[in-house]
Amino acid sequence: MASTQSSQGWQWKHPSVIPGFGMALGLSLTMLTLIVLIPLAALALRAAALGPAGLYELVLDPRVFAALKISFLTALAAALANAVFGTLTAWVLVRYDFYGRRIFDALIDLPFAMPTAVAGIALTAVYSPKGLIGQYLAPLGIQVAYTPLGIIVALIAVGFPFVVRTVQPVLEEINRETEEVSATLGANRFQTIFFVVLPPLIPAILTGFALALARGVGEYGSVIFIAGNLPFKSEIAPLLIVIKLEEFNYAGATAIAAVMLAISFLMLFVINGIQSWSQKRFGHG
């Protein structure tokens, strides 16, 4: 807090505009410790009990490695798709006024409120070989349900709002006069979009991408119904953790969770590094 010096040399502290900083900080740190730090520390300690050799052997297990690969690759593919189409959707909501816009805007948040199991059952009913859409894709040799493609579809559905709601407010703050100046200087529409509009949006897009990726890696309810859960084909790592727990293999479940946590931290660290660089590079965020 700011302070001033009186004529006698005493230091006087100005009261904070919002009182109770110490109490608020203490409560925040307590909740963070109890809810996040202690469980993560317990997970790390339990996994460390296996030793490096045990963890290495577990990760190299073909079924575990396949499940981790499917989980992270499908989450990455879904997050990339959401980064593109979520940004386009935010652009439409901000820049265009059309009939039913408010309803469309409200529907974006539906995956937040809808139980994930309901979303998984609905997607399975639609994309199964005899479903509303799947029956037309099956003759073309395209199978969505019970394949990794179905997992990607489910992860796109649950992660889509993260990108839209992250990019939308930033897009609303962009001054349209810069676009007019760009057009006045002779830039075409594509040049204006890629060199004037898009750069300030990159930090927000990366934030939405990271949120969608984190949600996709740990998603369970909406995936298990449409995935088919076939080992080495469409079995995800969270499901394998549940299977290990049902077998009372707590060490194996903990080790898989620790590996997922480490990979997730590494991916988010890289994304946050790129985001920080983009904020400095484009001066926005």
PDB file of C-alpha atoms in Angstrom:
ATOM      1  CA  MET A   1       0.000   0.000   0.000  1.00  0.00           C
ATOM      2  CA  ALA A   2       1.157   3.490  -0.740  1.00  0.00           C
ATOM      3  CA  SER A   3       2.644   5.598   2.044  1.00  0.00           C
ATOM      4  CA  THR A   4       3.639   9.247   2.520  1.00  0.00           C
ATOM      5  CA  GLN A   5       6.144  10.942   4.846  1.00  0.00           C
ATOM      6  CA  SER A   6       4.958  13.694   7.197  1.00  0.00           C
ATOM      7  CA  SER A   7       6.989  16.709   8.230  1.00  0.00           C
ATOM      8  CA  GLN A   8       8.110  14.860  11.384  1.00  0.00           C
ATOM      9  CA  GLY A   9       9.447  11.974   9.319  1.00  0.00           C
ATOM     10  CA  TRP A  10       6.728   9.461  10.260  1.00  0.00           C
ATOM     11  CA  GLN A  11       5.442   7.002   7.686  1.00  0.00           C
ATOM     12  CA  TRP A  12       1.652   6.962   7.330  1.00  0.00           C
ATOM     13  CA  LYS A  13      -0.088   4.183   5.403  1.00  0.00           C
ATOM     14  CA  HIS A  14      -3.075   5.010   3.287  1.00  0.00           C
ATOM     15  CA  PRO A  15      -5.998   2.648   3.914  1.00  0.00           C
ATOM     16  CA  SER A  16      -6.842   0.314   1.039  1.00  0.00           C
ATOM     17  CA  VAL A  17      -9.896   1.113  -1.052  1.00  0.00           C
ATOM     18  CA  ILE A  18     -11.050  -2.470  -0.484  1.00  0.00           C
ATOM     19  CA  PRO A  19     -10.348  -3.419   3.154  1.00  0.00           C
ATOM     20  CA  GLY A  20      -9.539  -6.913   4.372  1.00  0.00           C
ATOM     21  CA  PHE A  21      -6.681  -7.702   2.000  1.00  0.00           C
ATOM     22  CA  GLY A  22      -4.838  -9.791   4.569  1.00  0.00           C
ATOM     23  CA  MET A  23      -7.895 -11.866   5.450  1.00  0.00           C
ATOM     24  CA  ALA A  24      -8.868 -12.320   1.795  1.00  0.00           C
ATOM     25  CA  LEU A  25      -5.337 -13.380   0.864  1.00  0.00           C
ATOM     26  CA  GLY A  26      -5.178 -15.797   3.789  1.00  0.00           C
ATOM     27  CA  LEU A  27      -8.494 -17.418   2.887  1.00  0.00           C
ATOM     28  CA  SER A  28      -7.464 -17.666  -0.772  1.00  0.00           C
ATOM     29  CA  LEU A  29      -4.159 -19.319   0.070  1.00  0.00           C
ATOM     30  CA  THR A  30      -5.896 -21.680   2.508  1.00  0.00           C
ATOM     31  CA  MET A  31      -8.410 -22.796  -0.104  1.00  0.00           C
ATOM     32  CA  LEU A  32      -5.669 -23.132  -2.709  1.00  0.00           C
ATOM     33  CA  THR A  33      -3.616 -25.267  -0.349  1.00  0.00           C
ATOM     34  CA  LEU A  34      -6.475 -27.515   0.753  1.00  0.00           C
ATOM     35  CA  ILE A  35      -8.105 -27.977  -2.651  1.00  0.00           C
ATOM     36  CA  VAL A  36      -5.123 -27.937  -5.034  1.00  0.00           C
ATOM     37  CA  LEU A  37      -1.660 -28.062  -3.491  1.00  0.00           C
ATOM     38  CA  ILE A  38      -2.134 -30.796  -0.880  1.00  0.00           C
ATOM     39  CA  PRO A  39      -3.914 -33.248  -3.264  1.00  0.00           C
ATOM     40  CA  LEU A  40      -1.279 -32.651  -5.948  1.00  0.00           C
ATOM     41  CA  ALA A  41       1.509 -33.147  -3.422  1.00  0.00           C
ATOM     42  CA  ALA A  42      -0.100 -36.363  -2.205  1.00  0.00           C
ATOM     43  CA  LEU A  43      -0.404 -37.578  -5.779  1.00  0.00           C
ATOM     44  CA  ALA A  44       3.250 -36.793  -6.474  1.00  0.00           C
ATOM     45  CA  LEU A  45       4.439 -38.501  -3.287  1.00  0.00           C
ATOM     46  CA  ARG A  46       2.385 -41.608  -3.966  1.00  0.00           C
ATOM     47  CA  ALA A  47       3.699 -41.826  -7.512  1.00  0.00           C
ATOM     48  CA  ALA A  48       7.269 -41.233  -6.314  1.00  0.00           C
ATOM     49  CA  ALA A  49       6.944 -44.308  -4.111  1.00  0.00           C
ATOM     50  CA  LEU A  50       7.017 -46.404  -7.279  1.00  0.00           C
ATOM     51  CA  GLY A  51      10.415 -45.011  -8.173  1.00  0.00           C
ATOM     52  CA  PRO A  52      11.637 -43.926 -11.609  1.00  0.00           C
ATOM     53  CA  ALA A  53      11.899 -47.514 -12.797  1.00  0.00           C
ATOM     54  CA  GLY A  54       8.298 -48.277 -11.818  1.00  0.00           C
ATOM     55  CA  LEU A  55       6.945 -45.170 -13.509  1.00  0.00           C
ATOM     56  CA  TYR A  56       9.010 -45.852 -16.614  1.00  0.00           C
ATOM     57  CA  GLU A  57       7.748 -49.423 -16.785  1.00  0.00           C
ATOM     58  CA  LEU A  58       4.163 -48.296 -16.358  1.00  0.00           C
ATOM     59  CA  VAL A  59       4.350 -45.657 -19.094  1.00  0.00           C
ATOM     60  CA  LEU A  60       5.880 -48.181 -21.487  1.00  0.00           C
ATOM     61  CA  ASP A  61       3.014 -50.602 -20.872  1.00  0.00           C
ATOM     62  CA  PRO A  62       1.368 -50.840 -24.325  1.00  0.00           C
ATOM     63  CA  ARG A  63      -2.167 -50.324 -23.051  1.00  0.00           C
ATOM     64  CA  VAL A  64      -1.260 -47.357 -20.846  1.00  0.00           C
ATOM     65  CA  PHE A  65       0.835 -45.742 -23.566  1.00  0.00           C
ATOM     66  CA  ALA A  66      -1.983 -46.165 -26.102  1.00  0.00           C
ATOM     67  CA  ALA A  67      -4.521 -44.633 -23.697  1.00  0.00           C
ATOM     68  CA  LEU A  68      -2.277 -41.643 -22.966  1.00  0.00           C
ATOM     69  CA  LYS A  69      -1.620 -41.160 -26.669  1.00  0.00           C
ATOM     70  CA  ILE A  70      -5.327 -41.224 -27.517  1.00  0.00           C
ATOM     71  CA  SER A  71      -6.219 -38.838 -24.686  1.00  0.00           C
ATOM     72  CA  PHE A  72      -3.663 -36.169 -25.521  1.00  0.00           C
ATOM     73  CA  LEU A  73      -3.838 -36.371 -29.312  1.00  0.00           C
ATOM     74  CA  THR A  74      -7.644 -36.211 -29.410  1.00  0.00           C
ATOM     75  CA  ALA A  75      -7.649 -33.351 -26.894  1.00  0.00           C
ATOM     76  CA  LEU A  76      -5.065 -31.498 -28.984  1.00  0.00           C
ATOM     77  CA  ALA A  77      -7.042 -32.015 -32.198  1.00  0.00           C
ATOM     78  CA  ALA A  78     -10.273 -30.851 -30.545  1.00  0.00           C
ATOM     79  CA  ALA A  79      -8.595 -27.786 -29.024  1.00  0.00           C
ATOM     80  CA  LEU A  80      -7.132 -26.807 -32.418  1.00  0.00           C
ATOM     81  CA  ALA A  81     -10.557 -27.147 -34.042  1.00  0.00           C
ATOM     82  CA  ASN A  82     -12.127 -25.075 -31.282  1.00  0.00           C
ATOM     83  CA  ALA A  83      -9.448 -22.403 -31.651  1.00  0.00           C
ATOM     84  CA  VAL A  84     -10.427 -21.952 -35.301  1.00  0.00           C
ATOM     85  CA  PHE A  85     -14.192 -22.328 -35.201  1.00  0.00           C
ATOM     86  CA  GLY A  86     -14.543 -20.719 -31.784  1.00  0.00           C
ATOM     87  CA  THR A  87     -12.788 -17.602 -33.071  1.00  0.00           C
ATOM     88  CA  LEU A  88     -15.032 -17.528 -36.141  1.00  0.00           C
ATOM     89  CA  THR A  89     -18.108 -17.885 -33.958  1.00  0.00           C
ATOM     90  CA  ALA A  90     -16.977 -15.047 -31.697  1.00  0.00           C
ATOM     91  CA  TRP A  91     -16.429 -12.910 -34.801  1.00  0.00           C
ATOM     92  CA  VAL A  92     -19.973 -13.591 -36.012  1.00  0.00           C
ATOM     93  CA  LEU A  93     -21.488 -12.807 -32.618  1.00  0.00           C
ATOM     94  CA  VAL A  94     -19.594  -9.529 -32.278  1.00  0.00           C
ATOM     95  CA  ARG A  95     -19.589  -8.162 -35.811  1.00  0.00           C
ATOM     96  CA  TYR A  96     -22.999  -9.201 -37.160  1.00  0.00           C
ATOM     97  CA  ASP A  97     -26.530  -8.543 -36.015  1.00  0.00           C
ATOM     98  CA  PHE A  98     -29.023 -11.164 -37.158  1.00  0.00           C
ATOM     99  CA  TYR A  99     -32.343 -12.643 -36.121  1.00  0.00           C
ATOM    100  CA  GLY A 100     -31.961 -15.048 -33.206  1.00  0.00           C
ATOM    101  CA  ARG A 101     -28.519 -13.760 -32.295  1.00  0.00           C
ATOM    102  CA  ARG A 102     -29.264 -13.677 -28.554  1.00  0.00           C
ATOM    103  CA  ILE A 103     -30.581 -17.224 -28.595  1.00  0.00           C
ATOM    104  CA  PHE A 104     -27.525 -18.382 -30.512  1.00  0.00           C
ATOM    105  CA  ASP A 105     -25.299 -16.538 -28.044  1.00  0.00           C
ATOM    106  CA  ALA A 106     -27.033 -18.216 -25.098  1.00  0.00           C
ATOM    107  CA  LEU A 107     -26.695 -21.683 -26.654  1.00  0.00           C
ATOM    108  CA  ILE A 108     -22.904 -21.295 -26.637  1.00  0.00           C
ATOM    109  CA  ASP A 109     -22.938 -21.757 -22.858  1.00  0.00           C
ATOM    110  CA  LEU A 110     -25.114 -24.870 -22.969  1.00  0.00           C
ATOM    111  CA  PRO A 111     -22.171 -27.318 -22.561  1.00  0.00           C
ATOM    112  CA  PHE A 112     -21.303 -25.546 -19.296  1.00  0.00           C
ATOM    113  CA  ALA A 113     -24.725 -26.304 -17.813  1.00  0.00           C
ATOM    114  CA  MET A 114     -25.461 -29.666 -19.418  1.00  0.00           C
ATOM    115  CA  PRO A 115     -24.211 -32.807 -17.596  1.00  0.00           C
ATOM    116  CA  THR A 116     -21.379 -34.386 -19.539  1.00  0.00           C
ATOM    117  CA  ALA A 117     -23.044 -37.804 -19.473  1.00  0.00           C
ATOM    118  CA  VAL A 118     -26.097 -36.312 -21.181  1.00  0.00           C
ATOM    119  CA  ALA A 119     -23.872 -34.801 -23.861  1.00  0.00           C
ATOM    120  CA  GLY A 120     -22.139 -38.141 -24.408  1.00  0.00           C
ATOM    121  CA  ILE A 121     -25.396 -40.071 -24.758  1.00  0.00           C
ATOM    122  CA  ALA A 122     -26.820 -37.446 -27.120  1.00  0.00           C
ATOM    123  CA  LEU A 123     -23.734 -37.456 -29.335  1.00  0.00           C
ATOM    124  CA  THR A 124     -23.709 -41.253 -29.425  1.00  0.00           C
ATOM    125  CA  ALA A 125     -27.359 -41.338 -30.489  1.00  0.00           C
ATOM    126  CA  VAL A 126     -26.668 -38.843 -33.267  1.00  0.00           C
ATOM    127  CA  TYR A 127     -23.388 -40.231 -34.619  1.00  0.00           C
ATOM    128  CA  SER A 128     -23.889 -43.981 -34.152  1.00  0.00           C
ATOM    129  CA  PRO A 129     -24.125 -45.998 -37.405  1.00  0.00           C
ATOM    130  CA  LYS A 130     -27.920 -45.884 -37.117  1.00  0.00           C
ATOM    131  CA  GLY A 131     -28.104 -42.373 -35.673  1.00  0.00           C
ATOM    132  CA  LEU A 132     -29.526 -39.207 -37.138  1.00  0.00           C
ATOM    133  CA  ILE A 133     -26.256 -38.204 -38.805  1.00  0.00           C
ATOM    134  CA  GLY A 134     -24.276 -41.431 -38.544  1.00  0.00           C
ATOM    135  CA  GLN A 135     -26.647 -43.298 -40.859  1.00  0.00           C
ATOM    136  CA  TYR A 136     -25.625 -40.977 -43.702  1.00  0.00           C
ATOM    137  CA  LEU A 137     -21.918 -41.170 -42.894  1.00  0.00           C
ATOM    138  CA  ALA A 138     -21.799 -44.968 -42.664  1.00  0.00           C
ATOM    139  CA  PRO A 139     -22.345 -45.574 -46.426  1.00  0.00           C
ATOM    140  CA  LEU A 140     -19.418 -43.215 -47.059  1.00  0.00           C
ATOM    141  CA  GLY A 141     -17.165 -45.324 -44.869  1.00  0.00           C
ATOM    142  CA  ILE A 142     -17.035 -42.694 -42.129  1.00  0.00           C
ATOM    143  CA  GLN A 143     -17.611 -44.004 -38.625  1.00  0.00           C
ATOM    144  CA  VAL A 144     -17.707 -41.445 -35.845  1.00  0.00           C
ATOM    145  CA  ALA A 145     -19.051 -43.277 -32.827  1.00  0.00           C
ATOM    146  CA  TYR A 146     -16.795 -45.828 -31.124  1.00  0.00           C
ATOM    147  CA  THR A 147     -13.669 -44.378 -32.752  1.00  0.00           C
ATOM    148  CA  PRO A 148     -11.129 -41.662 -31.876  1.00  0.00           C
ATOM    149  CA  LEU A 149     -13.066 -39.387 -34.231  1.00  0.00           C
ATOM    150  CA  GLY A 150     -16.041 -39.681 -31.891  1.00  0.00           C
ATOM    151  CA  ILE A 151     -13.815 -38.665 -28.983  1.00  0.00           C
ATOM    152  CA  ILE A 152     -12.729 -35.563 -30.904  1.00  0.00           C
ATOM    153  CA  VAL A 153     -16.356 -34.669 -31.628  1.00  0.00           C
ATOM    154  CA  ALA A 154     -17.253 -34.972 -27.945  1.00  0.00           C
ATOM    155  CA  LEU A 155     -14.266 -32.880 -26.863  1.00  0.00           C
ATOM    156  CA  ILE A 156     -15.097 -30.209 -29.428  1.00  0.00           C
ATOM    157  CA  ALA A 157     -18.607 -30.012 -28.005  1.00  0.00           C
ATOM    158  CA  VAL A 158     -17.490 -29.542 -24.391  1.00  0.00           C
ATOM    159  CA  GLY A 159     -14.515 -27.268 -25.142  1.00  0.00           C
ATOM    160  CA  PHE A 160     -16.106 -24.972 -27.717  1.00  0.00           C
ATOM    161  CA  PRO A 161     -17.460 -22.363 -25.228  1.00  0.00           C
ATOM    162  CA  PHE A 162     -14.020 -21.769 -23.701  1.00  0.00           C
ATOM    163  CA  VAL A 163     -12.624 -20.276 -26.888  1.00  0.00           C
ATOM    164  CA  VAL A 164     -15.743 -18.284 -27.761  1.00  0.00           C
ATOM    165  CA  ARG A 165     -16.083 -16.701 -24.332  1.00  0.00           C
ATOM    166  CA  THR A 166     -12.368 -15.918 -24.163  1.00  0.00           C
ATOM    167  CA  VAL A 167     -12.079 -14.312 -27.595  1.00  0.00           C
ATOM    168  CA  GLN A 168     -15.451 -12.533 -27.654  1.00  0.00           C
ATOM    169  CA  PRO A 169     -14.738  -9.763 -25.085  1.00  0.00           C
ATOM    170  CA  VAL A 170     -11.324  -9.024 -26.612  1.00  0.00           C
ATOM    171  CA  LEU A 171     -12.876  -8.778 -30.059  1.00  0.00           C
ATOM    172  CA  GLU A 172     -15.472  -6.340 -28.742  1.00  0.00           C
ATOM    173  CA  GLU A 173     -12.695  -4.020 -27.532  1.00  0.00           C
ATOM    174  CA  ILE A 174     -10.897  -3.839 -30.877  1.00  0.00           C
ATOM    175  CA  ASN A 175     -11.375  -0.457 -32.476  1.00  0.00           C
ATOM    176  CA  ARG A 176     -12.895  -0.803 -35.923  1.00  0.00           C
ATOM    177  CA  GLU A 177     -11.201   2.389 -37.025  1.00  0.00           C
ATOM    178  CA  THR A 178      -7.945   0.466 -37.419  1.00  0.00           C
ATOM    179  CA  GLU A 179      -9.656  -1.727 -40.003  1.00  0.00           C
ATOM    180  CA  GLU A 180     -10.881   1.350 -41.868  1.00  0.00           C
ATOM    181  CA  VAL A 181      -7.382   2.823 -41.812  1.00  0.00           C
ATOM    182  CA  SER A 182      -5.993  -0.450 -43.138  1.00  0.00           C
ATOM    183  CA  ALA A 183      -8.486  -0.426 -45.988  1.00  0.00           C
ATOM    184  CA  THR A 184      -7.708   3.241 -46.703  1.00  0.00           C
ATOM    185  CA  LEU A 185      -4.018   2.399 -47.028  1.00  0.00           C
ATOM    186  CA  GLY A 186      -4.825  -0.189 -49.680  1.00  0.00           C
ATOM    187  CA  ALA A 187      -4.963  -3.445 -47.730  1.00  0.00           C
ATOM    188  CA  ASN A 188      -7.459  -6.035 -48.898  1.00  0.00           C
ATOM    189  CA  ARG A 189      -9.802  -7.921 -46.568  1.00  0.00           C
ATOM    190  CA  PHE A 190      -7.449 -10.843 -45.984  1.00  0.00           C
ATOM    191  CA  GLN A 191      -4.522  -8.555 -45.205  1.00  0.00           C
ATOM    192  CA  THR A 192      -6.660  -6.588 -42.769  1.00  0.00           C
ATOM    193  CA  ILE A 193      -7.808  -9.746 -40.998  1.00  0.00           C
ATOM    194  CA  PHE A 194      -4.404 -11.439 -40.738  1.00  0.00           C
ATOM    195  CA  PHE A 195      -2.245  -8.370 -40.020  1.00  0.00           C
ATOM    196  CA  VAL A 196      -4.598  -5.981 -38.202  1.00  0.00           C
ATOM    197  CA  VAL A 197      -7.435  -7.906 -36.553  1.00  0.00           C
ATOM    198  CA  LEU A 198      -5.874 -11.288 -35.778  1.00  0.00           C
ATOM    199  CA  PRO A 199      -2.621 -10.284 -33.967  1.00  0.00           C
ATOM    200  CA  PRO A 200      -4.365  -8.647 -30.953  1.00  0.00           C
ATOM    201  CA  LEU A 201      -6.569 -11.747 -30.668  1.00  0.00           C
ATOM    202  CA  ILE A 202      -3.705 -14.248 -30.483  1.00  0.00           C
ATOM    203  CA  PRO A 203      -3.242 -14.101 -26.665  1.00  0.00           C
ATOM    204  CA  ALA A 204      -6.995 -14.634 -26.141  1.00  0.00           C
ATOM    205  CA  ILE A 205      -7.083 -17.451 -28.695  1.00  0.00           C
ATOM    206  CA  LEU A 206      -4.160 -19.162 -26.962  1.00  0.00           C
ATOM    207  CA  THR A 207      -5.913 -18.795 -23.606  1.00  0.00           C
ATOM    208  CA  GLY A 208      -9.077 -20.376 -24.968  1.00  0.00           C
ATOM    209  CA  PHE A 209      -7.017 -23.082 -26.638  1.00  0.00           C
ATOM    210  CA  ALA A 210      -5.271 -23.898 -23.348  1.00  0.00           C
ATOM    211  CA  LEU A 211      -8.579 -24.053 -21.466  1.00  0.00           C
ATOM    212  CA  ALA A 212     -10.144 -26.307 -24.109  1.00  0.00           C
ATOM    213  CA  LEU A 213      -7.058 -28.530 -24.117  1.00  0.00           C
ATOM    214  CA  ALA A 214      -7.052 -28.863 -20.334  1.00  0.00           C
ATOM    215  CA  ARG A 215     -10.759 -29.692 -20.335  1.00  0.00           C
ATOM    216  CA  GLY A 216     -10.294 -32.244 -23.120  1.00  0.00           C
ATOM    217  CA  VAL A 217      -7.409 -34.105 -21.487  1.00  0.00           C
ATOM    218  CA  GLY A 218      -9.372 -34.770 -18.318  1.00  0.00           C
ATOM    219  CA  GLU A 219     -12.828 -35.208 -19.862  1.00  0.00           C
ATOM    220  CA  TYR A 220     -14.590 -38.416 -18.928  1.00  0.00           C
ATOM    221  CA  GLY A 221     -18.391 -38.301 -18.879  1.00  0.00           C
ATOM    222  CA  SER A 222     -19.036 -37.136 -22.435  1.00  0.00           C
ATOM    223  CA  VAL A 223     -16.373 -39.433 -23.919  1.00  0.00           C
ATOM    224  CA  ILE A 224     -16.957 -42.902 -22.492  1.00  0.00           C
ATOM    225  CA  PHE A 225     -20.316 -43.324 -24.242  1.00  0.00           C
ATOM    226  CA  ILE A 226     -19.216 -42.323 -27.735  1.00  0.00           C
ATOM    227  CA  ALA A 227     -15.668 -43.729 -27.534  1.00  0.00           C
ATOM    228  CA  GLY A 228     -16.564 -47.398 -27.344  1.00  0.00           C
ATOM    229  CA  ASN A 229     -13.691 -47.850 -24.870  1.00  0.00           C
ATOM    230  CA  LEU A 230     -11.808 -50.375 -26.982  1.00  0.00           C
ATOM    231  CA  PRO A 231      -8.239 -50.930 -25.688  1.00  0.00           C
ATOM    232  CA  PHE A 232      -5.532 -49.704 -28.085  1.00  0.00           C
ATOM    233  CA  LYS A 233      -8.211 -48.035 -30.225  1.00  0.00           C
ATOM    234  CA  SER A 234     -10.540 -45.714 -28.321  1.00  0.00           C
ATOM    235  CA  GLU A 235      -9.730 -46.170 -24.636  1.00  0.00           C
ATOM    236  CA  ILE A 236      -8.832 -42.911 -22.861  1.00  0.00           C
ATOM    237  CA  ALA A 237      -6.474 -42.520 -19.919  1.00  0.00           C
ATOM    238  CA  PRO A 238      -9.124 -41.301 -17.392  1.00  0.00           C
ATOM    239  CA  LEU A 239     -11.114 -44.478 -18.058  1.00  0.00           C
ATOM    240  CA  LEU A 240      -7.998 -46.580 -17.537  1.00  0.00           C
ATOM    241  CA  ILE A 241      -7.495 -44.870 -14.165  1.00  0.00           C
ATOM    242  CA  VAL A 242     -11.028 -45.861 -13.174  1.00  0.00           C
ATOM    243  CA  ILE A 243     -10.355 -49.433 -14.303  1.00  0.00           C
ATOM    244  CA  LYS A 244      -7.189 -49.557 -12.186  1.00  0.00           C
ATOM    245  CA  LEU A 245      -9.130 -48.306  -9.173  1.00  0.00           C
ATOM    246  CA  GLU A 246     -11.819 -50.945  -9.674  1.00  0.00           C
ATOM    247  CA  GLU A 247      -9.042 -53.540  -9.690  1.00  0.00           C
ATOM    248  CA  PHE A 248      -7.729 -52.060  -6.399  1.00  0.00           C
ATOM    249  CA  ASN A 249      -4.497 -51.211  -8.213  1.00  0.00           C
ATOM    250  CA  TYR A 250      -4.126 -47.850  -6.492  1.00  0.00           C
ATOM    251  CA  ALA A 251      -0.439 -47.538  -7.302  1.00  0.00           C
ATOM    252  CA  GLY A 252      -1.096 -48.012 -11.024  1.00  0.00           C
ATOM    253  CA  ALA A 253      -3.970 -45.518 -11.012  1.00  0.00           C
ATOM    254  CA  THR A 254      -1.870 -42.967  -9.147  1.00  0.00           C
ATOM    255  CA  ALA A 255       1.044 -43.415 -11.522  1.00  0.00           C
ATOM    256  CA  ILE A 256      -1.124 -42.875 -14.607  1.00  0.00           C
ATOM    257  CA  ALA A 257      -2.634 -39.777 -13.010  1.00  0.00           C
ATOM    258  CA  ALA A 258       0.851 -38.461 -12.177  1.00  0.00           C
ATOM    259  CA  VAL A 259       2.040 -38.984 -15.740  1.00  0.00           C
ATOM    260  CA  MET A 260      -1.038 -37.186 -17.097  1.00  0.00           C
ATOM    261  CA  LEU A 261      -0.449 -34.350 -14.646  1.00  0.00           C
ATOM    262  CA  ALA A 262       3.196 -33.987 -15.664  1.00  0.00           C
ATOM    263  CA  ILE A 263       2.402 -33.958 -19.388  1.00  0.00           C
ATOM    264  CA  SER A 264      -0.454 -31.484 -18.842  1.00  0.00           C
ATOM    265  CA  PHE A 265       1.803 -29.149 -16.858  1.00  0.00           C
ATOM    266  CA  LEU A 266       4.430 -29.298 -19.586  1.00  0.00           C
ATOM    267  CA  MET A 267       1.917 -28.541 -22.337  1.00  0.00           C
ATOM    268  CA  LEU A 268       0.348 -25.667 -20.402  1.00  0.00           C
ATOM    269  CA  PHE A 269       3.799 -24.284 -19.584  1.00  0.00           C
ATOM    270  CA  VAL A 270       4.673 -24.183 -23.279  1.00  0.00           C
ATOM    271  CA  ILE A 271       1.317 -22.608 -24.172  1.00  0.00           C
ATOM    272  CA  ASN A 272       1.656 -19.962 -21.456  1.00  0.00           C
ATOM    273  CA  GLY A 273       5.170 -19.196 -22.677  1.00  0.00           C
ATOM    274  CA  ILE A 274       3.861 -18.648 -26.205  1.00  0.00           C
ATOM    275  CA  GLN A 275       1.020 -16.548 -24.817  1.00  0.00           C
ATOM    276  CA  SER A 276       3.427 -14.325 -22.856  1.00  0.00           C
ATOM    277  CA  TRP A 277       5.571 -13.889 -25.938  1.00  0.00           C
ATOM    278  CA  SER A 278       2.533 -12.952 -28.035  1.00  0.00           C
ATOM    279  CA  GLN A 279       1.400 -10.384 -25.443  1.00  0.00           C
ATOM    280  CA  LYS A 280       4.815  -8.721 -25.557  1.00  0.00           C
ATOM    281  CA  ARG A 281       5.015  -9.031 -29.324  1.00  0.00           C
ATOM    282  CA  PHE A 282       1.611  -7.573 -30.121  1.00  0.00           C
ATOM    283  CA  GLY A 283       1.199  -5.380 -27.064  1.00  0.00           C
ATOM    284  CA  HIS A 284      -2.237  -6.646 -26.102  1.00  0.00           C
ATOM    285  CA  GLY A 285      -3.606  -8.745 -23.279  1.00  0.00           C
TER     286      GLY A 285
END
